[in-house]
XYZ file of C-alpha atoms in Angstrom:
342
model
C 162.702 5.328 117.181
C 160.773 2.704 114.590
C 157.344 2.626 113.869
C 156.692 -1.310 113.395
C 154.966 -1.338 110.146
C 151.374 -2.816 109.846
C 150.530 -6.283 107.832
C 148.302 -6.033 105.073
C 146.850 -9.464 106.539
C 145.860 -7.351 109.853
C 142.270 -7.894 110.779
C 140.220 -4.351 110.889
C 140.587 -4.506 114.666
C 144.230 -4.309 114.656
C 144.615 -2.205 112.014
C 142.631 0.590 113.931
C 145.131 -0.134 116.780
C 148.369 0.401 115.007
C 146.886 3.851 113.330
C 146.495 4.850 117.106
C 150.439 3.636 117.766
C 151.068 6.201 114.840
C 149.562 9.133 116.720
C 151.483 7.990 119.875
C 154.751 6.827 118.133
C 154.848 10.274 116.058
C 154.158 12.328 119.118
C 156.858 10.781 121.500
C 159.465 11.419 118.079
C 158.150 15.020 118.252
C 158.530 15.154 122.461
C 161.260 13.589 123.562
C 164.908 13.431 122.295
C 166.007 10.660 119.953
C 168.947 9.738 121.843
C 167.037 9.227 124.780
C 163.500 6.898 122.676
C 167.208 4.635 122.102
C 168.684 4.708 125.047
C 165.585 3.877 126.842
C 164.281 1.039 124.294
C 166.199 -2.135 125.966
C 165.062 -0.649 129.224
C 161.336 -1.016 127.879
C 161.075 -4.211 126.217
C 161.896 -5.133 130.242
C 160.106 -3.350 132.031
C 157.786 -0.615 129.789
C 156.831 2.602 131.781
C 152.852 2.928 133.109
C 150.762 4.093 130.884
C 149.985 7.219 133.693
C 153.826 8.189 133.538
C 153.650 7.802 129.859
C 150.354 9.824 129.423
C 152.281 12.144 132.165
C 155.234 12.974 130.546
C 153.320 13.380 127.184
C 151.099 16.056 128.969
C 154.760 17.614 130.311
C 156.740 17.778 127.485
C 153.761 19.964 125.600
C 153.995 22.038 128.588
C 157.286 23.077 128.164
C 156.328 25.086 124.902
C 155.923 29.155 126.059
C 152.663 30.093 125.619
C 152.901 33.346 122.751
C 149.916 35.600 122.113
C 149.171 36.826 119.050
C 146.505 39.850 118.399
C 143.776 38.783 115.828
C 141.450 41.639 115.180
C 140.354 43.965 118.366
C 139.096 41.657 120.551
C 140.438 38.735 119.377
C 143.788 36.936 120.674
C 145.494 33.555 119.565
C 147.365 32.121 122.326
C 149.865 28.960 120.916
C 151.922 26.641 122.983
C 150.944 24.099 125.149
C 148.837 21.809 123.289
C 148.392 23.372 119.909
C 146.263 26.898 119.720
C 143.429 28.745 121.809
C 141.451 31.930 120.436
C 139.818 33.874 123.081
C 136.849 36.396 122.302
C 136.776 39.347 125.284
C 134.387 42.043 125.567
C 131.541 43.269 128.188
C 130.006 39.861 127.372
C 132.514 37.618 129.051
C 135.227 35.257 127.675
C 134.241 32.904 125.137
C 137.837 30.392 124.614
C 138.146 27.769 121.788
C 140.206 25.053 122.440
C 142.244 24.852 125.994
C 145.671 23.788 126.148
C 146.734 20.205 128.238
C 146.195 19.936 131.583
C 149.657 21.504 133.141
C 149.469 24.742 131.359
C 146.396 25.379 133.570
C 148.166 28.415 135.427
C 150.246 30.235 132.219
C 146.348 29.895 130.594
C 144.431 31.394 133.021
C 147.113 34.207 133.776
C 147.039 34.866 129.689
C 143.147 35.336 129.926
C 142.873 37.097 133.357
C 145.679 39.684 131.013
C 142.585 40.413 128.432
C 140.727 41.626 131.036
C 137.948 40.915 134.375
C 135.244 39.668 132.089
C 134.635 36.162 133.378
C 134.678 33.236 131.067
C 131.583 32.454 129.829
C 131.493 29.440 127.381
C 134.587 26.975 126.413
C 134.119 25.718 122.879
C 135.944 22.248 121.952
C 136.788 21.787 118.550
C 136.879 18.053 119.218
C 137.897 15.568 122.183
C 141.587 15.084 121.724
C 143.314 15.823 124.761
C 145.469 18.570 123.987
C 142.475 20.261 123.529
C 140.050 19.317 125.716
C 142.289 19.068 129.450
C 141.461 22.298 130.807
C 137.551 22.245 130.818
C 137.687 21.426 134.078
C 138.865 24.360 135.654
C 137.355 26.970 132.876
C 133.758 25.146 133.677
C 134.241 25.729 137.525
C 134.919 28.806 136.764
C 131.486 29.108 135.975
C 131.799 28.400 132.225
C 129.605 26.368 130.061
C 131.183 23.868 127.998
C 129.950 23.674 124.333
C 131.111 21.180 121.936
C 129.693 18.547 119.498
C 127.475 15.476 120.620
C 130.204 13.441 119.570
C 132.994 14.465 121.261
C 131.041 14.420 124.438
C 130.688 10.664 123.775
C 134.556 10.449 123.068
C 135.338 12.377 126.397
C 132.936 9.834 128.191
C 135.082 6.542 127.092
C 138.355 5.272 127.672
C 140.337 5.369 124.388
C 144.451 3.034 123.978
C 146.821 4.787 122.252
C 149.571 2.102 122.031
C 153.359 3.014 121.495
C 155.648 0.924 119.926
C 159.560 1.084 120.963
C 161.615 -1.457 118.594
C 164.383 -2.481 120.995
C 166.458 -5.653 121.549
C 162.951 -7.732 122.146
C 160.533 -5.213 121.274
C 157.669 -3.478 123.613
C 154.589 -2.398 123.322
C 153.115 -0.072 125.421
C 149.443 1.530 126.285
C 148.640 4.900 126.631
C 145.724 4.878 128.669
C 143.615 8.050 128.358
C 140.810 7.304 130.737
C 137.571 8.859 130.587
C 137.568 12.968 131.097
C 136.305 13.818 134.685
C 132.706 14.671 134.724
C 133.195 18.158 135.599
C 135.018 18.658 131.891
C 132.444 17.155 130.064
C 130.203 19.634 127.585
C 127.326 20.992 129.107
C 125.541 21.726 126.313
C 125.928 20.283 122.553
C 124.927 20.236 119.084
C 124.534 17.873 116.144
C 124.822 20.062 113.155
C 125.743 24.229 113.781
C 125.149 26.833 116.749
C 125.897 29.759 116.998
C 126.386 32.803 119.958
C 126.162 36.419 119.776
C 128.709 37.914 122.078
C 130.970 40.984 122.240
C 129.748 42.400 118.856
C 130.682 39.587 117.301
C 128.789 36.457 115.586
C 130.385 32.642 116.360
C 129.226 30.428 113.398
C 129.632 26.832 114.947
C 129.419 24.085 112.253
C 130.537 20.662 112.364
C 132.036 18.355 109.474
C 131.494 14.763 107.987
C 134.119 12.487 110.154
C 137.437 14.296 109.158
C 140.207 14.528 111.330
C 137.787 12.908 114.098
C 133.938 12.102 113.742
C 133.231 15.225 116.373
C 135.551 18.067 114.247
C 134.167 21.806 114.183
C 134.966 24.787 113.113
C 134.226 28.100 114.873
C 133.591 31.194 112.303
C 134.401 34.483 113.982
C 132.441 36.094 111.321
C 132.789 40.407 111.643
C 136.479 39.764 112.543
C 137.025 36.880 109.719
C 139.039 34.657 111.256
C 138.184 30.377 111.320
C 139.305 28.297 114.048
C 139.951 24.981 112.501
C 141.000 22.973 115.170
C 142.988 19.860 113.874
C 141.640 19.900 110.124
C 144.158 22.505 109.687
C 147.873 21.335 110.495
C 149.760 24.361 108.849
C 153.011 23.111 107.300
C 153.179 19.874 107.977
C 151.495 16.723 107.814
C 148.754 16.194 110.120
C 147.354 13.305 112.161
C 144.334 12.101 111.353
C 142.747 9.168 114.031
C 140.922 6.362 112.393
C 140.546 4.885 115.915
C 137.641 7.788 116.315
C 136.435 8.107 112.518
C 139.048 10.064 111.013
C 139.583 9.346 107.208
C 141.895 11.500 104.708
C 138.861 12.100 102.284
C 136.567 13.641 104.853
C 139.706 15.737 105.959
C 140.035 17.308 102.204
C 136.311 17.703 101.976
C 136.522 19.501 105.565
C 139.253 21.540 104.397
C 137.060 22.663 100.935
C 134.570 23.457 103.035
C 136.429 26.361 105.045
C 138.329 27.430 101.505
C 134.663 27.776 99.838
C 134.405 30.132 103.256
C 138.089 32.388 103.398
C 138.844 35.071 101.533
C 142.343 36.437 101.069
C 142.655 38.454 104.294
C 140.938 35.769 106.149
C 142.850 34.373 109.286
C 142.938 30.439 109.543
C 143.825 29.292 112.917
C 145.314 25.654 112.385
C 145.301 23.122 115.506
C 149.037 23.333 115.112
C 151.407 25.411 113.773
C 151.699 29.409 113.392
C 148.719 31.176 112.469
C 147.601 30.637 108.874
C 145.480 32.052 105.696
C 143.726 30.968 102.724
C 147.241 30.724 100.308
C 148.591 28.262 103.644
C 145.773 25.915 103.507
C 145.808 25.470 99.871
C 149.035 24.184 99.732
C 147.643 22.024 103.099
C 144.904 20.645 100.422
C 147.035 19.973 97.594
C 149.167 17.784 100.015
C 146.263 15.772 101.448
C 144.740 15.415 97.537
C 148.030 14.304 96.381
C 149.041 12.073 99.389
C 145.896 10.612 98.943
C 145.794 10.000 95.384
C 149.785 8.344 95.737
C 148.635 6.379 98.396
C 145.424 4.809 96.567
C 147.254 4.120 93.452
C 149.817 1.988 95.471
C 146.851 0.138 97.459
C 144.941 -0.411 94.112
C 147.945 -1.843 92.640
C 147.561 -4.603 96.015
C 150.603 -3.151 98.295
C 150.218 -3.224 101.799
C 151.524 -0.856 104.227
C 154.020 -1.902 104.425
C 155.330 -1.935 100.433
C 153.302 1.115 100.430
C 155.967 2.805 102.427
C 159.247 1.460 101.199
C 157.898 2.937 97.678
C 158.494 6.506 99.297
C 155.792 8.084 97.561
C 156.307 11.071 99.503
C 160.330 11.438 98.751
C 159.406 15.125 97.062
C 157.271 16.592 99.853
C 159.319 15.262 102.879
C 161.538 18.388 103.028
C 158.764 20.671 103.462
C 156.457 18.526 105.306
C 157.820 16.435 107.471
C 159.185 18.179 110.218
C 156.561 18.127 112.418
C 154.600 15.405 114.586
C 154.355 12.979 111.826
C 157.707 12.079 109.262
C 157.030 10.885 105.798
C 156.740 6.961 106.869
C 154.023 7.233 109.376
C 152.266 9.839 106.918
C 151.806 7.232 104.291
C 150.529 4.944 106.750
C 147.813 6.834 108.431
C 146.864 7.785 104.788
C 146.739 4.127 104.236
C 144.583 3.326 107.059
C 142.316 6.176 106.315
C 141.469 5.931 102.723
């Protein structure tokens, strides 16, 4: 599948747009089978799918990923699958789960935190409003858990957000993603502006939020006696990330996000990335010095006057491809969204 590149000439308004057909055209590469994005193309530009079915089979294809558990210190677990990662604190003082998987993994979840134990969830902490992370609220909040999360991505949960896909066939099609506004019941409860924090379990959960990063709602959550950070999507261990301009992403507050938690870890400390396996301090250096020198490629090339476009037939990113760019995002829509977000 082909990303249609965006036109320097683009006003603001649809430049947002096509860094949102990034996040969608990069995810469908990751989900579904190239063969079948081809096959399906001339099919599209004729009749494209619903945005429901689209959102749908999105939701279903990051379902199919097992959900593994990982131990992180005694009372700690990492569960990764279904929508990136979840760390659970259990103890006498109830459940307290970061992050919670899309919407279909709602029974493999709950049957991986009814195995730590009968302590009843107690809060739900969103690292920010991106689906993946955000679709199981809902059940954990009737449940009788409160749902903590920044003011912001309460606001993002409470509008309708486009995430248009692009399929280059015969005549072209573009299609909407239509995420509509979270139900009500999976809204945060309760929110913050700047840092929170709980004492539960034994253990001390240092909430703080960032300058607009990966979103304009990213936190991180500090386990603090076990030393382990939950980074949410600031942290996309071993290969690119995506970072969403349409919601007040840029790559510079990402870096300064990312020094932020490095100025925090030591060497034993564990780094919980949005996606990919669990990570530590050495992991998300390397993460930084990609970001600074994407960045720094990227701005040279706009400086010089080349839009996206040119930007990306330089291949500025030819040498860190191979390790990169295996994930969610290839080295042509990486340059892009750096583009956009600089």
């Amino acid at each position: 599948m082909d990303v249609d590149l965006l036109r320097m000439q683009a006003p603001r308004r649809e430049v947002l747009r096509g860094s949102v057909a990034l996040a969608g055209s990069a995810l469908l590469a990751h989900l579904f089978p190239a063969t079948l994005l081809h096959a399906s193309a001339a099919d599209y530009a004729q009749q494209p799918p619903s945005a429901a079915n689209l959102l749908a089979s999105m939701r279903a294809k990051f379902n199919a990923a097992p959900v593994q558990t990982q131990k992180l210190a005694r009372n700690i677990t990492m569960l990764s699958g279904p929508g990136g990662s979840v760390v659970v604190l259990n103890g006498p003082d109830g459940k307290f789960v970061v992050d919670t998987f899309v919407a279909p993994a709602w029974p493999r979840l709950k049957k991986a935190l009814d195995g730590l134990g009968n302590a009843p969830v107690k809060y739900v902490i969103d690292t920010h409003w991106h689906f993946d992370h955000t679709d199981n609220n809902a059940h954990l909040h009737a449940a009788g858990a409160t749902v903590l999360a920044h003011e912001n991505t309460k606001k993002r949960m409470t509008e309708p957000h486009d995430l248009p896909v692009l399929y280059r066939g015969p005549n072209g099609a573009l299609v909407d993603v239509h995420v509509p506004p979270s139900p009500v019941e999976a809204l945060p409860q309760q929110t913050f502006r700047a840092s929170y924090k709980l004492q539960a379990n034994g253990e001390t959960l240092a909430l703080q939020n960032f300058a607009p990063a990966h979103t304009d709602g990213d936190i991180y959550v500090h386990f603090e006696r076990a030393n382990v950070i939950q980074m949410g999507d600031l942290f996309f261990n071993g290969i690119y990330p995506y970072i969403d301009a349409g919601t007040g992403g840029t790559i510079t507050g990402t870096i300064a996000a990312v020094d932020k938690i490095l100025s925090l870890a030591g060497n034993d400390t564990k780094i919980v990335p949005g996606h990919g396996p669990l990570g530590n301090k050495a992991d998300l250096t390397k993460f930084r010095d990609m970001l600074v020198t994407s960045r720094d490629r990227v701005q040279k090339l706009k400086s010089a006057g080349k839009s996206a476009q040119e930007a990306v037939a330089e291949k500025p990113f030819a040498d860190l491809n191979p390790v990169w760019g295996k994930g969610l995002v290839n080295g042509d829509q990486w340059v892009q969204i750096v583009y956009l977000t600089l």
